[in-house]
XYZ file of C-alpha atoms in Angstrom:
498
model
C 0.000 0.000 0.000
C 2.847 2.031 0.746
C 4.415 1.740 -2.450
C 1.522 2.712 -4.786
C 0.339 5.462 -2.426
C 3.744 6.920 -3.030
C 3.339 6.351 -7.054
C 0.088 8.028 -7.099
C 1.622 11.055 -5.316
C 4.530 11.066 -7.649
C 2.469 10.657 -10.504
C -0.611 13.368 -9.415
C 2.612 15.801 -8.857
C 4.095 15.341 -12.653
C 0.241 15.592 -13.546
C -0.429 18.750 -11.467
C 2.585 20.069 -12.648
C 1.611 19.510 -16.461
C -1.654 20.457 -15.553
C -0.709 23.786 -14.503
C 1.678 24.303 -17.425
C -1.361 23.803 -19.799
C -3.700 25.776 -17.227
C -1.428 28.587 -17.883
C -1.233 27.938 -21.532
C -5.231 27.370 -21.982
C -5.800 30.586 -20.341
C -3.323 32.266 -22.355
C -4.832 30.935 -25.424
C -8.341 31.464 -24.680
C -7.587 35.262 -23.927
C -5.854 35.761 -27.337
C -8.037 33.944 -29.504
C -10.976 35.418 -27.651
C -9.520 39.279 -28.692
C -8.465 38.339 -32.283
C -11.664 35.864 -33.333
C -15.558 36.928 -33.005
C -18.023 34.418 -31.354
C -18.964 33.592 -34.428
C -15.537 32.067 -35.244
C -15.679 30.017 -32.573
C -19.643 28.602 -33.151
C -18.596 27.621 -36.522
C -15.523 25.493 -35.660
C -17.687 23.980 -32.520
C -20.127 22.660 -34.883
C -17.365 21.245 -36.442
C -15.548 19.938 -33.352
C -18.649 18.841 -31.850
C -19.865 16.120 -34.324
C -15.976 15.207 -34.700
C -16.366 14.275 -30.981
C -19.920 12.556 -31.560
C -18.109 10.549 -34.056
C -14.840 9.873 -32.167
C -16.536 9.000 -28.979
C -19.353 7.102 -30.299
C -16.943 4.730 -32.206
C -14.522 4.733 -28.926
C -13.122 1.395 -28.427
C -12.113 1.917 -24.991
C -8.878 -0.398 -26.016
C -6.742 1.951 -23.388
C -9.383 0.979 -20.116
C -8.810 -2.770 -21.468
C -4.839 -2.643 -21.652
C -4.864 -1.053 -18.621
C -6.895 -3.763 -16.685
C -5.276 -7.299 -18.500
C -3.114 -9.190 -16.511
C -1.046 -10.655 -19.037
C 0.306 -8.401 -21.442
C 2.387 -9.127 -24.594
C 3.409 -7.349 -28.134
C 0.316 -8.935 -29.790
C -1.796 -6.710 -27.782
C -0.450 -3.909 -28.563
C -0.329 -5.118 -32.322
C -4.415 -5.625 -32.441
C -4.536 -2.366 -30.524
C -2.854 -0.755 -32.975
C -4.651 -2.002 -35.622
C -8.139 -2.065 -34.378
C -7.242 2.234 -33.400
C -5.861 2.912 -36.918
C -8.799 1.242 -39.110
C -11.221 3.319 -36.760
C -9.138 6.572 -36.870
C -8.651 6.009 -41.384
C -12.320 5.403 -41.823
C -13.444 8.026 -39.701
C -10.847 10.507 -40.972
C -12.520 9.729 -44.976
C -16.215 9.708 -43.700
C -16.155 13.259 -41.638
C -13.790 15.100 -44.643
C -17.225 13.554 -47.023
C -19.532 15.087 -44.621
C -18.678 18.383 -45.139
C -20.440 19.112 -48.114
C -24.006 17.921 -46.515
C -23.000 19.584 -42.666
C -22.549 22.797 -44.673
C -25.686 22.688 -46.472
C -27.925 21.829 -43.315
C -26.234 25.021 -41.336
C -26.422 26.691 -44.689
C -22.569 27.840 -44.329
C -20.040 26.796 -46.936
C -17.009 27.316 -44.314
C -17.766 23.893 -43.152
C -16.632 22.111 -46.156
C -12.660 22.920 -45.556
C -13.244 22.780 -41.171
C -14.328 19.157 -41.587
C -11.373 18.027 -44.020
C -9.251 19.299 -40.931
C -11.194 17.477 -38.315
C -10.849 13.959 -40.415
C -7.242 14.914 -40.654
C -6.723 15.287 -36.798
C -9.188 12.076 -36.384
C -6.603 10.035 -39.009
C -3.755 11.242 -36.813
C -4.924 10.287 -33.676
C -5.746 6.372 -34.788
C -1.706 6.297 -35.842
C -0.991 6.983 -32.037
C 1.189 4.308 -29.652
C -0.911 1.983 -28.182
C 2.092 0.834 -25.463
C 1.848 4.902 -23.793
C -0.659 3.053 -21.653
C 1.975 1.050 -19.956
C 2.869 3.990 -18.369
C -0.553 4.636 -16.429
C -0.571 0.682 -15.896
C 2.254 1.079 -14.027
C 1.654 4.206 -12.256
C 4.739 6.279 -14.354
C 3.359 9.803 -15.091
C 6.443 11.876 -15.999
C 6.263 10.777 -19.549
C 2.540 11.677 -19.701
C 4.015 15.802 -18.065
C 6.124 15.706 -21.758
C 3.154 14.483 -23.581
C 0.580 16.955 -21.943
C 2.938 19.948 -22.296
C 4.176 19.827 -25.861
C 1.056 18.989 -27.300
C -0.267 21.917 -25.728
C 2.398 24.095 -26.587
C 2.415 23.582 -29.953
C -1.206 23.854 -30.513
C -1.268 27.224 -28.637
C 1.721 28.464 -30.853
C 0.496 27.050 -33.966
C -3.577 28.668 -33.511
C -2.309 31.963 -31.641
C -0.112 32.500 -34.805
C -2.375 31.674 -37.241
C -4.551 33.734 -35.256
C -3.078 37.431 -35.562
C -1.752 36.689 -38.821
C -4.859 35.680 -40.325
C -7.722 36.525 -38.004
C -9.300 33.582 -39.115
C -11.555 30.694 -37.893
C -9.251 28.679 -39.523
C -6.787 29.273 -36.268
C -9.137 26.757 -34.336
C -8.700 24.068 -37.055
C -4.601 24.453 -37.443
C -4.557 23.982 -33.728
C -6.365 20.728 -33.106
C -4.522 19.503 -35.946
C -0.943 20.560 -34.810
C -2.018 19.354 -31.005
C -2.993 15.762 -32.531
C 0.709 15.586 -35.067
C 2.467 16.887 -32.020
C 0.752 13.732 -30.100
C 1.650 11.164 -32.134
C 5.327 11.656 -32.527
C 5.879 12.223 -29.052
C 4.243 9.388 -27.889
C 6.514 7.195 -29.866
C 9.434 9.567 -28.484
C 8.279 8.662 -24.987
C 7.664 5.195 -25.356
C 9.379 3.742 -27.933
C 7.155 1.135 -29.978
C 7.161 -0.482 -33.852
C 3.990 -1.135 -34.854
C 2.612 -4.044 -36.583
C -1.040 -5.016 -38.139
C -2.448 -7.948 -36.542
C -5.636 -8.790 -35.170
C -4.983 -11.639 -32.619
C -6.078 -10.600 -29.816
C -8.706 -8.006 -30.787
C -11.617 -10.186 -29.121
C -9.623 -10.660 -26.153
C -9.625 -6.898 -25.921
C -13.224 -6.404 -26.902
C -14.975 -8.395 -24.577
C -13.783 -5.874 -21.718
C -14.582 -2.777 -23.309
C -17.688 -3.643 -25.269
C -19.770 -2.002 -21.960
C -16.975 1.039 -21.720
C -17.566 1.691 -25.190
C -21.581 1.593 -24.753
C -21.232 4.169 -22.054
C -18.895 6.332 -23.973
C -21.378 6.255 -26.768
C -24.308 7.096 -24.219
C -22.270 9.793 -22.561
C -21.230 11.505 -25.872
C -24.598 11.961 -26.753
C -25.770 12.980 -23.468
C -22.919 15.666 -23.111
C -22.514 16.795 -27.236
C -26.389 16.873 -28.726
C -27.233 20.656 -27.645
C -24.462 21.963 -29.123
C -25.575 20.984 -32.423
C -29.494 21.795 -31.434
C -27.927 25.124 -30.277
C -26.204 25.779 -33.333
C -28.697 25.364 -35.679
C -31.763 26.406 -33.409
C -30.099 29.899 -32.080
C -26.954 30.834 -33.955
C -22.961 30.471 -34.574
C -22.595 33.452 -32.048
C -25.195 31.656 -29.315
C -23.327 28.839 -30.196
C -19.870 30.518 -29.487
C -20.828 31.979 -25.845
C -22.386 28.856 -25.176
C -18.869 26.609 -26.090
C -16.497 28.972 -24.944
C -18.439 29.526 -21.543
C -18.920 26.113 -21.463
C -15.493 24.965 -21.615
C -14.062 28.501 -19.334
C -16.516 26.676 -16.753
C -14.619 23.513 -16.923
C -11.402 24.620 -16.445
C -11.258 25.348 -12.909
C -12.508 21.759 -11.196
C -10.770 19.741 -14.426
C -7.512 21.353 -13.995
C -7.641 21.252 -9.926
C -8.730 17.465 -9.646
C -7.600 15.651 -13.096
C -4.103 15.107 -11.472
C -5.845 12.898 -9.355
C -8.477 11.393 -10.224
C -6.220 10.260 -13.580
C -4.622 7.743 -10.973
C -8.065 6.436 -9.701
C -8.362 3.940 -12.361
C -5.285 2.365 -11.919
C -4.983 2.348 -8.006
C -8.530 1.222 -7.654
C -7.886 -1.850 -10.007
C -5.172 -2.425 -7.978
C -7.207 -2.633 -4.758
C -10.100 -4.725 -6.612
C -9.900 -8.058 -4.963
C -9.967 -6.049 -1.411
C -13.213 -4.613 -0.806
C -12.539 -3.291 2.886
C -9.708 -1.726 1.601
C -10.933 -0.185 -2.041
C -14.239 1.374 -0.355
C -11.805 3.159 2.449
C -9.699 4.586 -0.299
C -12.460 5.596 -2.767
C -13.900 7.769 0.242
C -10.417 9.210 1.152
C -9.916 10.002 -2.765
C -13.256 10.908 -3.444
C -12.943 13.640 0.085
C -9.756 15.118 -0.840
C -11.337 15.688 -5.030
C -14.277 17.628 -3.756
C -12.181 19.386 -1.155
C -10.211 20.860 -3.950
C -13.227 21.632 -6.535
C -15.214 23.134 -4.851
C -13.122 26.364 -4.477
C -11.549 25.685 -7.482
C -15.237 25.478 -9.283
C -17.236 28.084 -7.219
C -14.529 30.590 -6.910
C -14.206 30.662 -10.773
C -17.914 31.520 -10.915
C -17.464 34.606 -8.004
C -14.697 36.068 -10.589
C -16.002 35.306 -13.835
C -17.693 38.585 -14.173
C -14.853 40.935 -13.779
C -11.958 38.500 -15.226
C -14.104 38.140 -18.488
C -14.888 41.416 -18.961
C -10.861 42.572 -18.774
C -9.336 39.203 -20.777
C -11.753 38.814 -23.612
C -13.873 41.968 -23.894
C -17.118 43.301 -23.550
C -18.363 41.143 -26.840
C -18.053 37.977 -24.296
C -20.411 39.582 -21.544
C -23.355 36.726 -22.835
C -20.327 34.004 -21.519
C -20.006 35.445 -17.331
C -23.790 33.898 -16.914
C -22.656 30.496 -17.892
C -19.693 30.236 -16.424
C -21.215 31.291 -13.573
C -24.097 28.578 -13.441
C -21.808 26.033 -14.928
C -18.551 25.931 -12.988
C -20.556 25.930 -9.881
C -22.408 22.807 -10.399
C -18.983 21.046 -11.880
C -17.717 21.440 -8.852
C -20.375 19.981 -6.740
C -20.669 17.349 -9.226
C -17.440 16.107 -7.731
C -19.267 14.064 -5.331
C -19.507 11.052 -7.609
C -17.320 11.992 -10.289
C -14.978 8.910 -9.559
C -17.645 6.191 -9.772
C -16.924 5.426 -13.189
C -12.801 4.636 -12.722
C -14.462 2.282 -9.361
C -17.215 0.850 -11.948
C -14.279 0.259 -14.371
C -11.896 -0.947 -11.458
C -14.487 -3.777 -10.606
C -15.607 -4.863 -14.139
C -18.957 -3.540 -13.020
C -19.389 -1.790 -16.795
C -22.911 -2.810 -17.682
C -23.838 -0.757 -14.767
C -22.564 2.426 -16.251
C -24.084 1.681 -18.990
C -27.539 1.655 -17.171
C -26.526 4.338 -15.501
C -25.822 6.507 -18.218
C -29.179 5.726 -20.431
C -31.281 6.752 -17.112
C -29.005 9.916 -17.492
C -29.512 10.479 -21.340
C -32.922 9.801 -21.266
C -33.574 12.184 -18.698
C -31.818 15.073 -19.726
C -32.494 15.517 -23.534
C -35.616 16.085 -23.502
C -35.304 18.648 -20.661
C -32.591 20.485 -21.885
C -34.051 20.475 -25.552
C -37.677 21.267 -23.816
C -35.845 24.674 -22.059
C -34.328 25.804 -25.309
C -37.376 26.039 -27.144
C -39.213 27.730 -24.084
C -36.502 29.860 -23.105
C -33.751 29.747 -25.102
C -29.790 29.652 -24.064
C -30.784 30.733 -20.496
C -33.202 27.644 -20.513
C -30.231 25.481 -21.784
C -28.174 26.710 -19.034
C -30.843 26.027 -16.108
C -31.459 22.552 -17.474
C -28.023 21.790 -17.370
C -27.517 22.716 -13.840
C -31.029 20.661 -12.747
C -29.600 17.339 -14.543
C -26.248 17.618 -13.242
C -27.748 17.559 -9.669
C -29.122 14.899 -10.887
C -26.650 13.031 -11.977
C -24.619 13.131 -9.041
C -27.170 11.629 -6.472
C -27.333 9.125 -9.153
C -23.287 8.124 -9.105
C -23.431 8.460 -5.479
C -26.144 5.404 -5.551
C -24.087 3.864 -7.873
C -20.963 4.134 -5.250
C -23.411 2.602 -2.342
C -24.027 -0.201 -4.998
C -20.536 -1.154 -5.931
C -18.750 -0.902 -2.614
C -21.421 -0.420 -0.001
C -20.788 2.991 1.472
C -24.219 4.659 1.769
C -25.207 8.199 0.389
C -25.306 9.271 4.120
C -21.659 8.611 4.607
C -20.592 10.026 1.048
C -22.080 13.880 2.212
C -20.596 13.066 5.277
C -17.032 13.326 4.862
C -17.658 16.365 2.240
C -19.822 17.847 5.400
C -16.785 20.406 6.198
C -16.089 21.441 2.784
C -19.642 22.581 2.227
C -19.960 24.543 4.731
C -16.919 25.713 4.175
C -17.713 26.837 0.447
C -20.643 28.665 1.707
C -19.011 31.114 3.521
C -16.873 31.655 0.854
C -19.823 32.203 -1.356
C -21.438 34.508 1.332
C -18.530 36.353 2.436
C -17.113 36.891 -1.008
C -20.191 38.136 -2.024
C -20.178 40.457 0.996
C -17.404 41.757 -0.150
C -18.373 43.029 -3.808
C -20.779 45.976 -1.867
C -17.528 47.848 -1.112
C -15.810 47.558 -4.246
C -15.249 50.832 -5.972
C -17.506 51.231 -9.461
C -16.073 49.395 -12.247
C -14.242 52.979 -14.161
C -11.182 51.391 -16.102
C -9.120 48.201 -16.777
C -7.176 48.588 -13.014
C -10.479 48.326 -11.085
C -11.314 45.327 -13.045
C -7.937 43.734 -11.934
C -8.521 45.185 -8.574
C -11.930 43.207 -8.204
C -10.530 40.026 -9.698
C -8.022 40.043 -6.916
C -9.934 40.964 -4.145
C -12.510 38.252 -4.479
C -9.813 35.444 -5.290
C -8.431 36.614 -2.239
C -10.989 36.908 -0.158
C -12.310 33.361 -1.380
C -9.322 31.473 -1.160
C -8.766 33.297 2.898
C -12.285 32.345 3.743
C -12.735 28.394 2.288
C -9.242 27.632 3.637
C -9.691 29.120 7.412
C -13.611 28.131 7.394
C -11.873 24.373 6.716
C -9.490 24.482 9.161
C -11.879 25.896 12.029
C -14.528 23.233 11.169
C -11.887 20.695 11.209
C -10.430 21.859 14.765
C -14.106 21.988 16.137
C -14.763 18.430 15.119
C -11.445 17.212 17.092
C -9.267 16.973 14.165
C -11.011 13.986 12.630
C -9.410 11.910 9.720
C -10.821 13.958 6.578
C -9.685 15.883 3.532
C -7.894 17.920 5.442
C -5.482 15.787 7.152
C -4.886 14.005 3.149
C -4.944 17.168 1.640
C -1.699 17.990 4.159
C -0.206 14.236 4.147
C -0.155 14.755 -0.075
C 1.673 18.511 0.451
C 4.062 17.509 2.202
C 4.787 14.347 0.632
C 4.816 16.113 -2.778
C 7.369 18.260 -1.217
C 9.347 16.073 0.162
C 9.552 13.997 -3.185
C 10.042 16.596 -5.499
C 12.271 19.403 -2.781
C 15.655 19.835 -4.099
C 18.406 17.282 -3.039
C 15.289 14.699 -2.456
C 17.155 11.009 -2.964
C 13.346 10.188 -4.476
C 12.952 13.398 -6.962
């Protein structure tokens, strides 16, 4: 236990490390691209993106999840892998450059023809990629995935920002997904060095594990992608464009701050499978310590995203603050059961994902589709936030059924962090009454560090305080300080294990 506890802190500190390196570089990007392209740029290409990702996602063979779980592997699995990835990624790549023609007729815009040759060229590029990077994660060894993470993001940045101001062109959006997926490939046969072969030995072997991944990816994509293409074609490219941008500015904040982690759950947890005792004590530790860290992360992005979008992308993004507002809030309370799918995975419990995930589709299309005609984006954006309550009392019943731990004890241990986030949320909104009027760009930068501030001071002394007046119980806190200081002393200078 010792021994992969201190992998998964070595590995969440090379991913929080890359993570904040592509943080920096996101936010960087968004601002630029966000001053030299209109909304309207960026609705287009999402169109675009979006039914790539339907495509992608719905064909998903979930080969990775299986690699990751076999006990046995050898160079013929790695050989079907390959194989099974690049037929998908060739055949997909062909049928969405065909598509264009038709996609631009139906959204009556002729730009659409050249953005989805680019998104079958990123699609062929990604099914060329090395199947053996997984060995990596198998093995809890994330420093290779820091180099991966990094460059690709790097050059993609470069590459769109570039094409960006020279150009001032949609076509910015397209050149980066397709540099980020060429700079993928060759560096993940840089990292892990692998010659491919064609084979198909052991592609049922591989199969029969993720048949029921692959159903729920296919569930989830269209639970998560459908009203950006209702949007798109019901309200506008530039509805379309506040709605993706917000929509992914939302994300940012609880996908950066937890990913590090919860990308080890997975592996740990199938480590831990044939222990029950043992797996549900560390899915409530992990699952403490995530929501611990999103919901400050999440809800103090929505108590800034007023003044911070207003000064990085401009007063043509105002539409954006209400979404990321709504959004990034309930992202971060969604934590709560955010890791049941890596324990459903972890236990070969699949088919229940599956289930879960219909009950979930079925559910929230025809409310969210329902609110749009009724009321527009707006309704979009309440309907989102009603199903994603939602769906987190229904992963938390999904955690009670795969390990036992009841819904009771799941708020329980997030008890403190709750109440700690709500007097962040009241104090920092306190705090906005004596702000000085909004005159220039320095009182914008003034607000946006006064309530970071003021929400970071108030969450982290509201936990503490809780945390003494309960007696110091095991919690999120006491991990949250065990991981610092481990972190530290892996990764201090002179450290014998850095």
């Amino acid at each position: 236990m010792s021994s992969i506890t201190d992998k998964l802190i070595k590995g969440s500190a090379w991913l929080s490390f890359a993570r904040a390196i592509v943080n920096l570089l996101s936010i960087i990007s968004m601002v630029a691209m966000a001053r030299l392209l209109s909304p309207d740029d960026f609705g287009v290409v999402a169109v675009a993106t979006t039914l790539m990702l339907l495509v992608t996602e719905v064909t998903e063979l979930s080969l990775a999840q299986a690699l990751v779980r076999h006990r046995a592997l050898t160079d013929a699995h790695f050989h079907s892998a390959f194989t099974m990835n690049a037929l998908r990624g060739g055949v997909l790549g062909g049928a969405l450059a065909l598509a264009g023609s038709p996609l631009a007729s139906f959204y009556d815009d002729p730009r659409l023809v050249g953005i989805m040759a680019g998104m079958g060229a990123s699609v062929f590029l990604g099914g060329l990629a090395n199947p053996r990077r997984i060995v990596l994660q198998r093995e809890l060894i994330f420093w290779q995935e820091f180099v991966l993470n990094v460059s690709q993001k790097l050059v993609g940045v470069v590459a769109s920002v570039v094409v960006a101001y020279i150009f001032r062109s949609y076509w910015a959006l397209v050149v980066g997904i397709v540099a980020t997926q060429l700079t993928t490939l060759v560096v993940s046969y840089t990292v892990m060095p692998y010659r491919p072969r064609l084979g198909l030995a052991h592609a049922k072997d591989l199969l029969s594990f993720s048949v029921w991944v692959s159903a729920v990816q296919i569930v989830n994509t269209l639970n998560w992608r459908f009203d950006t293409l209702f949007i798109g074609k019901l309200l506008g490219n530039e509805a379309l464009g506040h709605y993706s941008v917000g929509g992914n500015l939302a994300a940012i904040p609880t996908r950066e701050a937890t990913t590090p982690l919860r990308q080890t759950f997975y592996p740990a947890f199938s480590s831990m499978r044939d222990d029950r005792e043992r797996l549900s004590s560390a899915y409530q530790r992990a699952q403490a310590v995530v929501t611990a860290i999103a919901l400050p992360a999440g809800i103090g992005a929505a108590l800034v995203a007023d003044p911070l979008i207003r000064l990085g992308m401009g007063e043509k993004w105002v539409p954006a603050i209400f979404i990321v507002q709504a959004l990034a809030s309930v992202h971060a309370v969604q934590t709560l059961g955010s890791s049941a799918d890596a324990l459903g995975m972890a236990l070969g419990q699949t088919r229940l994902l599956f289930v879960r995930s219909v009950q979930m589709l079925v559910v929230r299309i025809p409310l969210i589709v329902g609110a749009m005609y009724l009321y527009g984006l707006e309704g979009v954006i309440g309907a989102r936030v009603f199903t994603g309550l939602i769906a987190t009392v229904v992963n938390m019943v999904l955690v009670r059924r795969l390990i036992n731990v009841s819904v009771a004890e799941q708020l329980a241990v997030n008890a403190r962090s709750f109440c700690a986030a709500a007097v962040m949320v009241i104090g920092t909104l306190a705090v906005v009454y004596f702000l000085p009027a909004r005159a220039d760009t320095w009182s914008l930068a003034l607000e946006i560090l006064v309530l970071g501030a003021t929400s970071i001071l108030l969450y982290s002394t509201s936990c503490r305080w809780l945390w003494r007046r309960a007696g110091r119980p095991s919690g999120p806190e006491q991990e949250i300080g065990r991981l610092m200081a481990k972190v530290w002393k892996k990764l201090r200078p002179g450290s014998a294990d850095a």
